[in-house]
Tab-separated table of C-alpha atoms in Angstrom:
chain	number	residue	atom	x	y	z
D	1	UNK	CA	-90.383	-39.328	82.846
D	2	UNK	CA	-90.685	-37.415	79.546
D	3	UNK	CA	-87.614	-37.484	77.316
D	4	UNK	CA	-85.857	-34.099	77.181
D	5	UNK	CA	-85.756	-32.623	73.689
D	6	UNK	CA	-82.341	-32.517	72.007
D	7	UNK	CA	-83.309	-29.393	70.038
D	8	UNK	CA	-81.660	-26.155	71.177
D	9	UNK	CA	-82.131	-22.594	70.063
D	10	UNK	CA	-78.351	-22.241	70.014
D	11	UNK	CA	-75.451	-24.656	70.403
D	12	UNK	CA	-72.070	-23.127	71.238
D	13	UNK	CA	-68.946	-25.211	70.655
D	14	UNK	CA	-66.096	-24.077	72.902
D	15	UNK	CA	-66.164	-22.410	76.330
D	16	UNK	CA	-63.377	-19.851	76.033
D	17	UNK	CA	-64.016	-16.127	76.393
D	18	UNK	CA	-65.874	-15.942	73.088
D	19	UNK	CA	-67.911	-19.085	73.698
D	20	UNK	CA	-69.049	-18.800	77.300
D	21	UNK	CA	-69.938	-15.099	77.076
D	22	UNK	CA	-72.009	-15.717	73.943
D	23	UNK	CA	-73.804	-18.596	75.635
D	24	UNK	CA	-74.631	-16.464	78.689
D	25	UNK	CA	-75.909	-13.525	76.615
D	26	UNK	CA	-78.251	-15.792	74.666
D	27	UNK	CA	-79.467	-17.641	77.745
D	28	UNK	CA	-80.118	-14.320	79.515
D	29	UNK	CA	-82.585	-13.538	76.733
D	30	UNK	CA	-84.550	-16.723	77.262
D	31	UNK	CA	-83.054	-18.980	74.591
D	32	UNK	CA	-82.290	-22.606	75.268
D	33	UNK	CA	-78.503	-22.888	74.967
D	34	UNK	CA	-76.156	-25.863	74.960
D	35	UNK	CA	-72.428	-25.388	75.462
D	36	UNK	CA	-70.116	-28.181	74.296
D	37	UNK	CA	-66.609	-28.264	75.772
D	38	UNK	CA	-63.864	-30.726	74.884
D	39	UNK	CA	-61.707	-30.322	78.012
D	40	UNK	CA	-61.798	-27.512	80.573
D	41	UNK	CA	-64.394	-24.783	81.031
D	42	UNK	CA	-62.847	-21.408	80.261
D	43	UNK	CA	-60.755	-22.489	77.294
D	44	UNK	CA	-57.214	-21.337	76.603
D	45	UNK	CA	-57.412	-17.946	78.315
D	46	UNK	CA	-58.593	-19.122	81.723
D	47	UNK	CA	-56.588	-22.338	81.869
D	48	UNK	CA	-53.338	-21.841	79.942
D	49	UNK	CA	-53.121	-18.245	78.765
D	50	UNK	CA	-54.282	-14.907	80.146
D	51	UNK	CA	-55.086	-15.917	83.726
D	52	UNK	CA	-52.185	-18.179	84.743
D	53	UNK	CA	-49.569	-16.080	82.931
D	54	UNK	CA	-50.836	-12.940	84.677
D	55	UNK	CA	-50.545	-14.796	87.970
D	56	UNK	CA	-46.899	-15.504	87.149
D	57	UNK	CA	-46.502	-11.895	86.019
D	58	UNK	CA	-47.771	-10.612	89.362
D	59	UNK	CA	-45.075	-12.614	91.157
D	60	UNK	CA	-42.329	-11.567	88.749
D	61	UNK	CA	-43.300	-7.910	88.974
D	62	UNK	CA	-43.272	-8.038	92.780
D	63	UNK	CA	-39.826	-9.637	92.839
D	64	UNK	CA	-38.474	-7.086	90.377
D	65	UNK	CA	-39.988	-4.205	92.341
D	66	UNK	CA	-38.149	-5.264	95.476
D	67	UNK	CA	-34.896	-5.494	93.527
D	68	UNK	CA	-35.469	-2.027	92.046
D	69	UNK	CA	-35.854	-0.728	95.601
D	70	UNK	CA	-32.561	-2.488	96.461
D	71	UNK	CA	-34.101	-4.928	98.922
D	72	UNK	CA	-32.167	-8.077	99.680
D	73	UNK	CA	-34.702	-10.827	99.081
D	74	UNK	CA	-34.988	-14.564	99.281
D	75	UNK	CA	-38.163	-16.472	98.652
D	76	UNK	CA	-39.510	-19.980	98.399
D	77	UNK	CA	-42.661	-21.371	96.914
D	78	UNK	CA	-44.006	-22.629	93.634
D	79	UNK	CA	-45.137	-19.900	91.213
D	80	UNK	CA	-46.622	-22.523	88.888
D	81	UNK	CA	-48.875	-23.784	91.665
D	82	UNK	CA	-50.164	-20.255	92.223
D	83	UNK	CA	-50.774	-19.909	88.468
D	84	UNK	CA	-52.783	-23.135	88.445
D	85	UNK	CA	-54.805	-21.968	91.454
D	86	UNK	CA	-55.635	-18.741	89.624
D	87	UNK	CA	-56.756	-20.756	86.594
D	88	UNK	CA	-58.926	-22.996	88.792
D	89	UNK	CA	-60.570	-19.951	90.394
D	90	UNK	CA	-61.352	-18.503	86.962
D	91	UNK	CA	-62.696	-21.855	85.776
D	92	UNK	CA	-64.927	-22.207	88.836
D	93	UNK	CA	-66.276	-18.694	88.363
D	94	UNK	CA	-67.177	-19.304	84.724
D	95	UNK	CA	-68.845	-22.629	85.544
D	96	UNK	CA	-70.879	-20.933	88.283
D	97	UNK	CA	-72.110	-18.233	85.889
D	98	UNK	CA	-73.055	-20.760	83.210
D	99	UNK	CA	-75.002	-22.769	85.752
D	100	UNK	CA	-76.823	-19.779	87.231
D	101	UNK	CA	-77.808	-18.501	83.799
D	102	UNK	CA	-79.189	-21.893	82.814
D	103	UNK	CA	-76.696	-22.828	80.117
D	104	UNK	CA	-76.533	-26.606	79.691
D	105	UNK	CA	-73.037	-28.117	79.355
D	106	UNK	CA	-71.922	-31.296	77.620
D	107	UNK	CA	-68.307	-32.500	77.643
D	108	UNK	CA	-66.862	-34.231	74.606
D	109	UNK	CA	-65.492	-33.935	71.076
D	110	UNK	CA	-67.928	-32.091	68.797
D	111	UNK	CA	-68.308	-32.644	65.084
D	112	UNK	CA	-70.920	-30.916	62.950
D	113	UNK	CA	-73.149	-32.787	60.540
D	114	UNK	CA	-75.819	-31.985	57.994
D	115	UNK	CA	-79.411	-31.101	58.920
D	116	UNK	CA	-78.345	-28.790	61.792
D	117	UNK	CA	-76.945	-31.601	63.931
D	118	UNK	CA	-73.890	-31.688	66.178
D	119	UNK	CA	-72.464	-35.089	67.126
D	120	UNK	CA	-70.590	-35.303	70.423
D	121	UNK	CA	-68.225	-38.135	71.283
D	122	UNK	CA	-68.463	-38.215	75.071
D	123	UNK	CA	-65.803	-39.419	77.498
D	124	UNK	CA	-67.611	-42.739	77.967
D	125	UNK	CA	-67.363	-43.438	74.219
D	126	UNK	CA	-70.981	-42.730	73.323
D	127	UNK	CA	-71.959	-40.500	70.402
D	128	UNK	CA	-74.771	-38.114	71.274
D	129	UNK	CA	-76.740	-36.077	68.711
D	130	UNK	CA	-77.998	-32.533	69.313
D	131	UNK	CA	-79.997	-30.274	66.997
D	132	UNK	CA	-79.831	-26.496	66.742
D	133	UNK	CA	-81.527	-23.505	65.196
D	134	UNK	CA	-78.273	-21.557	65.329
D	135	UNK	CA	-74.703	-22.713	65.875
D	136	UNK	CA	-71.803	-20.676	67.282
D	137	UNK	CA	-68.297	-22.051	66.767
D	138	UNK	CA	-65.767	-20.836	69.340
D	139	UNK	CA	-63.182	-23.607	69.290
D	140	UNK	CA	-60.170	-21.287	69.461
D	141	UNK	CA	-56.632	-22.277	68.581
D	142	UNK	CA	-53.975	-24.707	69.728
D	143	UNK	CA	-50.164	-24.457	69.977
D	144	UNK	CA	-48.349	-24.817	66.674
D	145	UNK	CA	-45.541	-27.392	66.690
D	146	UNK	CA	-42.263	-27.582	64.798
D	147	UNK	CA	-42.085	-30.429	62.266
D	148	UNK	CA	-38.642	-31.597	63.413
D	149	UNK	CA	-39.171	-31.142	67.166
D	150	UNK	CA	-42.259	-32.971	68.464
D	151	UNK	CA	-43.813	-31.652	71.658
D	152	UNK	CA	-43.710	-34.383	74.321
D	153	UNK	CA	-44.764	-32.115	77.239
D	154	UNK	CA	-41.848	-33.532	79.233
D	155	UNK	CA	-38.731	-31.897	77.840
D	156	UNK	CA	-40.178	-30.126	74.807
D	157	UNK	CA	-43.192	-28.191	76.005
D	158	UNK	CA	-46.093	-26.109	74.766
D	159	UNK	CA	-47.346	-23.256	76.932
D	160	UNK	CA	-49.922	-25.724	78.266
D	161	UNK	CA	-47.327	-28.283	79.272
D	162	UNK	CA	-45.105	-25.641	80.823
D	163	UNK	CA	-47.850	-24.479	83.170
D	164	UNK	CA	-48.423	-28.080	84.255
D	165	UNK	CA	-44.812	-28.667	85.354
D	166	UNK	CA	-44.326	-29.645	88.994
D	167	UNK	CA	-41.813	-26.833	89.460
D	168	UNK	CA	-40.009	-24.147	87.520
D	169	UNK	CA	-36.999	-25.329	85.511
D	170	UNK	CA	-33.598	-23.794	86.190
D	171	UNK	CA	-33.262	-22.922	82.502
D	172	UNK	CA	-35.399	-22.828	79.377
D	173	UNK	CA	-34.982	-22.159	75.680
D	174	UNK	CA	-38.060	-20.446	74.284
D	175	UNK	CA	-38.453	-21.108	70.572
D	176	UNK	CA	-40.336	-18.129	69.183
D	177	UNK	CA	-39.878	-14.443	69.864
D	178	UNK	CA	-43.489	-13.403	69.398
D	179	UNK	CA	-46.039	-12.347	72.018
D	180	UNK	CA	-46.143	-15.573	74.048
D	181	UNK	CA	-42.400	-16.174	73.916
D	182	UNK	CA	-41.318	-12.662	74.865
D	183	UNK	CA	-43.911	-12.315	77.615
D	184	UNK	CA	-42.889	-15.603	79.241
D	185	UNK	CA	-39.193	-14.830	78.779
D	186	UNK	CA	-39.495	-11.590	80.746
D	187	UNK	CA	-41.642	-13.150	83.458
D	188	UNK	CA	-39.439	-16.206	83.967
D	189	UNK	CA	-36.180	-14.258	83.909
D	190	UNK	CA	-37.435	-12.121	86.785
D	191	UNK	CA	-38.195	-15.150	88.955
D	192	UNK	CA	-34.843	-16.817	88.563
D	193	UNK	CA	-35.038	-18.908	85.386
D	194	UNK	CA	-32.183	-18.663	82.894
D	195	UNK	CA	-33.929	-17.829	79.614
D	196	UNK	CA	-32.812	-17.901	76.009
D	197	UNK	CA	-35.009	-16.947	73.045
D	198	UNK	CA	-34.483	-18.558	69.640
D	199	UNK	CA	-36.258	-16.737	66.808
D	200	UNK	CA	-36.124	-17.667	63.131
D	201	UNK	CA	-36.821	-14.106	61.958
D	202	UNK	CA	-34.337	-11.241	61.964
D	203	UNK	CA	-35.891	-9.787	65.087
D	204	UNK	CA	-38.321	-10.492	67.898
D	205	UNK	CA	-41.918	-9.217	68.081
D	206	UNK	CA	-42.638	-9.220	64.336
D	207	UNK	CA	-45.155	-6.591	63.313
D	208	UNK	CA	-44.644	-4.411	66.369
D	209	UNK	CA	-43.380	-0.832	66.148
D	210	UNK	CA	-39.590	-0.753	65.805
D	211	UNK	CA	-39.180	1.368	68.935
D	212	UNK	CA	-41.045	-1.254	70.961
D	213	UNK	CA	-38.769	-3.978	69.588
D	214	UNK	CA	-35.566	-2.081	70.373
D	215	UNK	CA	-36.689	-1.103	73.874
D	216	UNK	CA	-37.961	-4.547	74.839
D	217	UNK	CA	-34.727	-6.153	73.634
D	218	UNK	CA	-32.770	-3.781	75.861
D	219	UNK	CA	-34.904	-4.628	78.908
D	220	UNK	CA	-34.673	-8.365	78.192
D	221	UNK	CA	-30.891	-8.182	78.027
D	222	UNK	CA	-30.842	-6.282	81.313
D	223	UNK	CA	-32.822	-9.211	82.711
D	224	UNK	CA	-30.081	-11.533	81.366
D	225	UNK	CA	-32.223	-13.032	78.616
D	226	UNK	CA	-30.101	-14.163	75.680
D	227	UNK	CA	-31.640	-13.625	72.244
D	228	UNK	CA	-30.646	-15.622	69.149
D	229	UNK	CA	-32.309	-14.256	66.001
D	230	UNK	CA	-32.114	-15.695	62.465
D	231	UNK	CA	-31.731	-19.060	64.224
D	232	UNK	CA	-33.440	-22.420	64.363
D	233	UNK	CA	-32.852	-25.579	66.377
D	234	UNK	CA	-30.998	-28.145	64.290
D	235	UNK	CA	-30.384	-30.866	66.836
D	236	UNK	CA	-31.433	-31.901	70.350
D	237	UNK	CA	-29.369	-34.280	72.478
D	238	UNK	CA	-30.695	-35.379	75.869
D	239	UNK	CA	-28.073	-35.870	78.594
D	240	UNK	CA	-29.617	-36.750	81.949
D	241	UNK	CA	-31.789	-33.898	83.192
D	242	UNK	CA	-30.337	-31.502	80.631
D	243	UNK	CA	-30.724	-31.055	76.888
D	244	UNK	CA	-28.003	-29.916	74.528
D	245	UNK	CA	-29.379	-27.842	71.681
D	246	UNK	CA	-27.486	-27.007	68.510
D	247	UNK	CA	-28.567	-23.812	66.782
D	248	UNK	CA	-28.326	-23.164	63.061
D	249	UNK	CA	-26.376	-20.001	63.871
D	250	UNK	CA	-23.636	-22.093	65.483
D	251	UNK	CA	-23.923	-22.167	69.310
D	252	UNK	CA	-24.553	-25.281	71.367
D	253	UNK	CA	-26.583	-24.563	74.500
D	254	UNK	CA	-27.364	-26.600	77.587
D	255	UNK	CA	-30.887	-26.205	78.983
D	256	UNK	CA	-33.348	-28.056	81.183
D	257	UNK	CA	-36.499	-27.450	79.116
D	258	UNK	CA	-37.512	-26.264	75.660
D	259	UNK	CA	-40.712	-24.253	75.289
D	260	UNK	CA	-42.229	-24.039	71.805
D	261	UNK	CA	-44.002	-20.712	71.275
D	262	UNK	CA	-44.034	-20.259	67.501
D	263	UNK	CA	-47.690	-19.339	67.219
D	264	UNK	CA	-51.126	-20.901	67.089
D	265	UNK	CA	-53.290	-22.752	64.594
D	266	UNK	CA	-57.107	-22.820	64.472
D	267	UNK	CA	-58.939	-25.834	65.845
D	268	UNK	CA	-61.120	-26.421	62.810
D	269	UNK	CA	-59.642	-29.458	61.088
D	270	UNK	CA	-61.696	-32.099	62.899
D	271	UNK	CA	-65.001	-30.209	63.092
D	272	UNK	CA	-66.385	-31.351	59.729
D	273	UNK	CA	-67.115	-27.817	58.562
D	274	UNK	CA	-67.257	-28.932	54.947
D	275	UNK	CA	-70.436	-30.844	55.840
D	276	UNK	CA	-72.289	-27.610	56.584
D	277	UNK	CA	-70.655	-25.376	53.961
D	278	UNK	CA	-68.675	-23.214	56.366
D	279	UNK	CA	-65.755	-21.620	54.551
D	280	UNK	CA	-62.261	-21.373	56.021
D	281	UNK	CA	-59.254	-19.410	54.743
D	282	UNK	CA	-55.889	-20.817	53.637
D	283	UNK	CA	-54.742	-21.133	57.269
D	284	UNK	CA	-57.921	-22.833	58.473
D	285	UNK	CA	-59.512	-19.818	60.191
D	286	UNK	CA	-63.276	-19.471	59.740
D	287	UNK	CA	-64.281	-16.636	57.440
D	288	UNK	CA	-66.927	-14.329	58.952
D	289	UNK	CA	-68.653	-11.070	58.055
D	290	UNK	CA	-69.064	-8.025	60.306
D	291	UNK	CA	-71.951	-9.772	62.101
D	292	UNK	CA	-69.806	-12.881	62.808
D	293	UNK	CA	-71.861	-14.906	60.325
D	294	UNK	CA	-70.114	-17.613	58.343
D	295	UNK	CA	-70.909	-18.701	54.783
D	296	UNK	CA	-73.734	-20.720	56.340
D	297	UNK	CA	-76.406	-18.227	57.539
D	298	UNK	CA	-77.301	-20.395	60.553
D	299	UNK	CA	-73.692	-20.684	61.729
D	300	UNK	CA	-71.648	-18.021	63.507
D	301	UNK	CA	-68.024	-18.030	64.657
D	302	UNK	CA	-66.315	-15.956	67.345
D	303	UNK	CA	-62.911	-15.652	68.968
D	304	UNK	CA	-59.507	-16.901	67.886
D	305	UNK	CA	-61.012	-19.401	65.438
D	306	UNK	CA	-61.900	-16.423	63.199
D	307	UNK	CA	-58.274	-15.297	62.941
D	308	UNK	CA	-55.932	-12.588	64.223
D	309	UNK	CA	-55.656	-10.714	66.413
D	310	UNK	CA	-55.870	-13.665	68.805
D	311	UNK	CA	-57.045	-11.749	71.858
D	312	UNK	CA	-59.611	-12.478	74.562
D	313	UNK	CA	-61.112	-8.985	74.488
D	314	UNK	CA	-61.640	-9.265	70.749
D	315	UNK	CA	-63.391	-12.612	71.288
D	316	UNK	CA	-65.705	-11.099	73.895
D	317	UNK	CA	-66.879	-8.337	71.540
D	318	UNK	CA	-67.317	-10.797	68.684
D	319	UNK	CA	-69.510	-12.882	70.984
D	320	UNK	CA	-71.612	-9.843	71.810
D	321	UNK	CA	-72.063	-9.084	68.099
D	322	UNK	CA	-73.044	-12.696	67.322
D	323	UNK	CA	-75.509	-12.868	70.213
D	324	UNK	CA	-77.192	-9.580	69.276
D	325	UNK	CA	-77.454	-10.697	65.645
D	326	UNK	CA	-79.042	-14.026	66.612
D	327	UNK	CA	-81.479	-12.186	68.903
D	328	UNK	CA	-82.395	-9.745	66.148
D	329	UNK	CA	-81.073	-6.751	68.049
D	330	UNK	CA	-79.340	-3.762	66.540
D	331	UNK	CA	-75.576	-4.197	66.577
D	332	UNK	CA	-73.930	-1.027	67.847
D	333	UNK	CA	-70.242	-0.532	67.130
D	334	UNK	CA	-68.808	-3.032	64.679
D	335	UNK	CA	-65.384	-4.449	65.450
D	336	UNK	CA	-62.481	-2.893	63.567
D	337	UNK	CA	-59.731	-5.476	63.841
D	338	UNK	CA	-57.078	-2.915	62.912
D	339	UNK	CA	-57.573	-0.944	66.109
D	340	UNK	CA	-57.887	-3.633	68.766
D	341	UNK	CA	-55.653	-2.785	71.761
D	342	UNK	CA	-52.684	-5.099	72.297
D	343	UNK	CA	-50.939	-5.592	75.634
D	344	UNK	CA	-47.995	-7.827	76.494
D	345	UNK	CA	-47.252	-8.345	80.171
D	346	UNK	CA	-43.520	-8.149	79.923
D	347	UNK	CA	-41.612	-6.226	82.589
D	348	UNK	CA	-42.124	-3.385	81.882
D	349	UNK	CA	-45.393	-3.743	80.034
D	350	UNK	CA	-46.061	-3.191	76.340
D	351	UNK	CA	-49.175	-1.378	75.164
D	352	UNK	CA	-49.932	-0.832	71.487
D	353	UNK	CA	-52.838	0.077	69.245
D	354	UNK	CA	-53.159	1.026	65.617
D	355	UNK	CA	-50.461	1.326	62.989
D	356	UNK	CA	-46.751	1.116	63.667
D	357	UNK	CA	-44.555	3.797	62.147
D	358	UNK	CA	-43.390	1.429	59.411
D	359	UNK	CA	-46.921	0.217	58.598
D	360	UNK	CA	-48.173	3.792	58.340
D	361	UNK	CA	-45.401	4.709	55.889
D	362	UNK	CA	-46.105	1.638	53.780
D	363	UNK	CA	-49.734	2.732	53.480
D	364	UNK	CA	-48.640	6.028	52.023
D	365	UNK	CA	-49.304	8.336	54.945
D	366	UNK	CA	-47.135	11.384	55.469
D	367	UNK	CA	-46.092	10.280	58.916
D	368	UNK	CA	-45.308	12.412	61.920
D	369	UNK	CA	-44.027	10.617	65.021
D	370	UNK	CA	-43.475	12.092	68.457
D	371	UNK	CA	-41.788	10.023	71.163
D	372	UNK	CA	-41.052	10.992	74.752
D	373	UNK	CA	-39.483	9.058	77.650
D	374	UNK	CA	-41.748	7.720	80.372
D	375	UNK	CA	-39.456	9.478	82.841
D	376	UNK	CA	-41.787	12.482	82.490
D	377	UNK	CA	-43.499	10.659	85.380
D	378	UNK	CA	-41.749	9.628	88.607
D	379	UNK	CA	-43.606	6.323	88.230
D	380	UNK	CA	-40.913	5.271	85.744
D	381	UNK	CA	-38.158	5.570	88.355
D	382	UNK	CA	-40.270	3.911	91.052
D	383	UNK	CA	-40.896	0.847	88.877
D	384	UNK	CA	-37.480	0.682	87.219
D	385	UNK	CA	-38.806	1.560	83.767
D	386	UNK	CA	-36.492	4.463	83.021
D	387	UNK	CA	-35.670	3.216	79.531
D	388	UNK	CA	-39.318	3.161	78.465
D	389	UNK	CA	-41.148	5.503	76.118
D	390	UNK	CA	-44.502	6.528	74.732
D	391	UNK	CA	-44.922	7.262	71.026
D	392	UNK	CA	-47.672	8.606	68.816
D	393	UNK	CA	-47.906	7.946	65.069
D	394	UNK	CA	-49.893	10.578	63.183
D	395	UNK	CA	-50.939	11.493	59.660
D	396	UNK	CA	-49.279	14.875	59.242
D	397	UNK	CA	-51.738	15.880	56.516
D	398	UNK	CA	-54.954	15.390	58.495
D	399	UNK	CA	-53.558	15.431	62.025
D	400	UNK	CA	-55.356	12.155	62.813
D	401	UNK	CA	-53.799	9.641	65.195
D	402	UNK	CA	-52.856	6.369	63.481
D	403	UNK	CA	-51.101	4.533	66.300
D	404	UNK	CA	-50.065	4.761	69.941
D	405	UNK	CA	-47.258	2.659	71.420
D	406	UNK	CA	-45.707	2.437	74.867
D	407	UNK	CA	-43.221	0.438	76.901
D	408	UNK	CA	-43.481	1.421	80.524
D	409	UNK	CA	-45.528	1.302	83.727
D	410	UNK	CA	-49.124	0.153	83.174
D	411	UNK	CA	-48.753	0.414	79.401
D	412	UNK	CA	-51.383	-2.329	79.071
D	413	UNK	CA	-54.078	0.044	80.316
D	414	UNK	CA	-52.936	2.885	78.102
D	415	UNK	CA	-53.662	0.879	74.944
D	416	UNK	CA	-57.389	0.929	75.751
D	417	UNK	CA	-57.362	4.730	76.039
D	418	UNK	CA	-55.681	4.799	72.641
D	419	UNK	CA	-58.764	3.060	71.260
D	420	UNK	CA	-60.910	6.048	72.206
D	421	UNK	CA	-58.392	8.500	70.737
D	422	UNK	CA	-58.150	6.710	67.376
D	423	UNK	CA	-61.714	5.459	66.953
D	424	UNK	CA	-63.470	8.584	68.219
D	425	UNK	CA	-60.867	10.868	66.631
D	426	UNK	CA	-60.324	12.576	69.953
D	427	UNK	CA	-58.515	15.891	69.637
D	428	UNK	CA	-55.105	15.980	71.319
D	429	UNK	CA	-56.132	19.317	72.815
D	430	UNK	CA	-58.863	17.388	74.624
D	431	UNK	CA	-56.396	14.748	75.825
D	432	UNK	CA	-54.042	17.470	77.073
D	433	UNK	CA	-56.841	19.063	79.090
D	434	UNK	CA	-57.924	15.856	80.857
D	435	UNK	CA	-57.193	15.720	84.635
D	436	UNK	CA	-55.731	12.213	84.521
D	437	UNK	CA	-54.627	10.832	87.869
D	438	UNK	CA	-51.107	11.781	88.897
D	439	UNK	CA	-48.370	9.131	88.444
D	440	UNK	CA	-50.400	6.943	86.118
D	441	UNK	CA	-49.792	5.931	82.516
D	442	UNK	CA	-52.614	8.272	81.512
D	443	UNK	CA	-50.649	11.218	82.860
D	444	UNK	CA	-47.760	10.197	80.597
D	445	UNK	CA	-50.233	10.188	77.698
D	446	UNK	CA	-51.310	13.722	78.567
D	447	UNK	CA	-47.673	14.832	78.583
D	448	UNK	CA	-47.278	13.293	75.128
D	449	UNK	CA	-50.307	15.211	73.871
D	450	UNK	CA	-48.869	18.441	75.277
D	451	UNK	CA	-45.555	17.715	73.580
D	452	UNK	CA	-47.273	17.219	70.215
D	453	UNK	CA	-49.020	20.559	70.765
D	454	UNK	CA	-45.702	22.199	71.591
D	455	UNK	CA	-46.604	22.763	75.256
D	456	UNK	CA	-44.590	20.189	77.245
D	457	UNK	CA	-44.185	20.778	80.980
D	458	UNK	CA	-42.202	17.805	82.271
D	459	UNK	CA	-39.788	17.510	79.383
D	460	UNK	CA	-37.421	20.190	78.116
D	461	UNK	CA	-37.415	20.925	74.393
D	462	UNK	CA	-35.103	23.783	73.340
D	463	UNK	CA	-36.627	26.537	71.263
D	464	UNK	CA	-35.525	26.567	67.648
């Protein structure tokens, strides 16, 4: 039999959202594509992030909804098992698509070398060599650890280890009050886990609009989540199945598990990027231009490995840009990282896009903010979100929308509509005239637009 060539039009390293979608787009156009994956097809999102956490969220939201309706409930089952099943389904679907589109897959540790070669250390210990015309790096990020508290994935867990537990713990301390920590805290608290958040900063959700922070803290406390800010873990003492944790702020707390959620770091250190003159920034993220090209014209990078925001939908668009550039197609709509929608699946949800009020002021805008309660829609009462809000941040001089922020029912979907408002400079008069479906988040947005225009219907504002 003839020996198959090891030369590929494109090699993609990493099969997360950025990697697998780029590989499929290129293969659809007739290129020979090799995808190299170190562990599981689908990467962080499908296996440890977006998919399994949303599976847990769906359970937590259902339980909370029954409580809001004053149902007496009891339930049994393993939410983590359901989360793993959801991840497996996503993984199987991605693998099916890659196969049907003719993308070749190799499993192993990739390291780049000179002369357009990628070396792969396979699971059987062999080192295989593959050549490329173009290379796409989509290796993503990995959990960041604390220097004094090593992650053993038994008692001290990363998000990956937590999702692989046999069953939910009775209690957990989440170290880190950012996106991952707060989202998991809300989800777990609603399915019966005693949750405490330990955050080194003065507040949770750094960088988010202050009204989001205040509102989410109030909901978390209603869900019996304890929050310790300006605190670190000084000491851990294991006693049987429990752990005693001493905080720098004074308290000693008993817990079953500790979950480290202090952020992510790029998986670039072992790739050998210096061999092919690919530049990284001070944190190790790969530096790219608006076409996703690196400092090496034959090498592209997409997804979390290129830096914040670390979001799957950003990775997908970056992959589309890279694929179109490699194919010589016109790239329509460059990615503006400042207006990528953000959604946290807390209960209730957080949706945010654009500048916070504080960020807008720091940039010198003459800021006008309008905030209304989500109770303008009966959906807020139905879902127990009566303390939520929607807020618009505007430049008073030009009237342009700078940011849109919401805590409330289906706020995650609202953030995407905010993208159209900010990017396309949609007039609020237009938003106010849209027949958005009744009792949806979009209807709350319309009410906000009418309030800005001085024409609110479902909220009373006294005449001056």
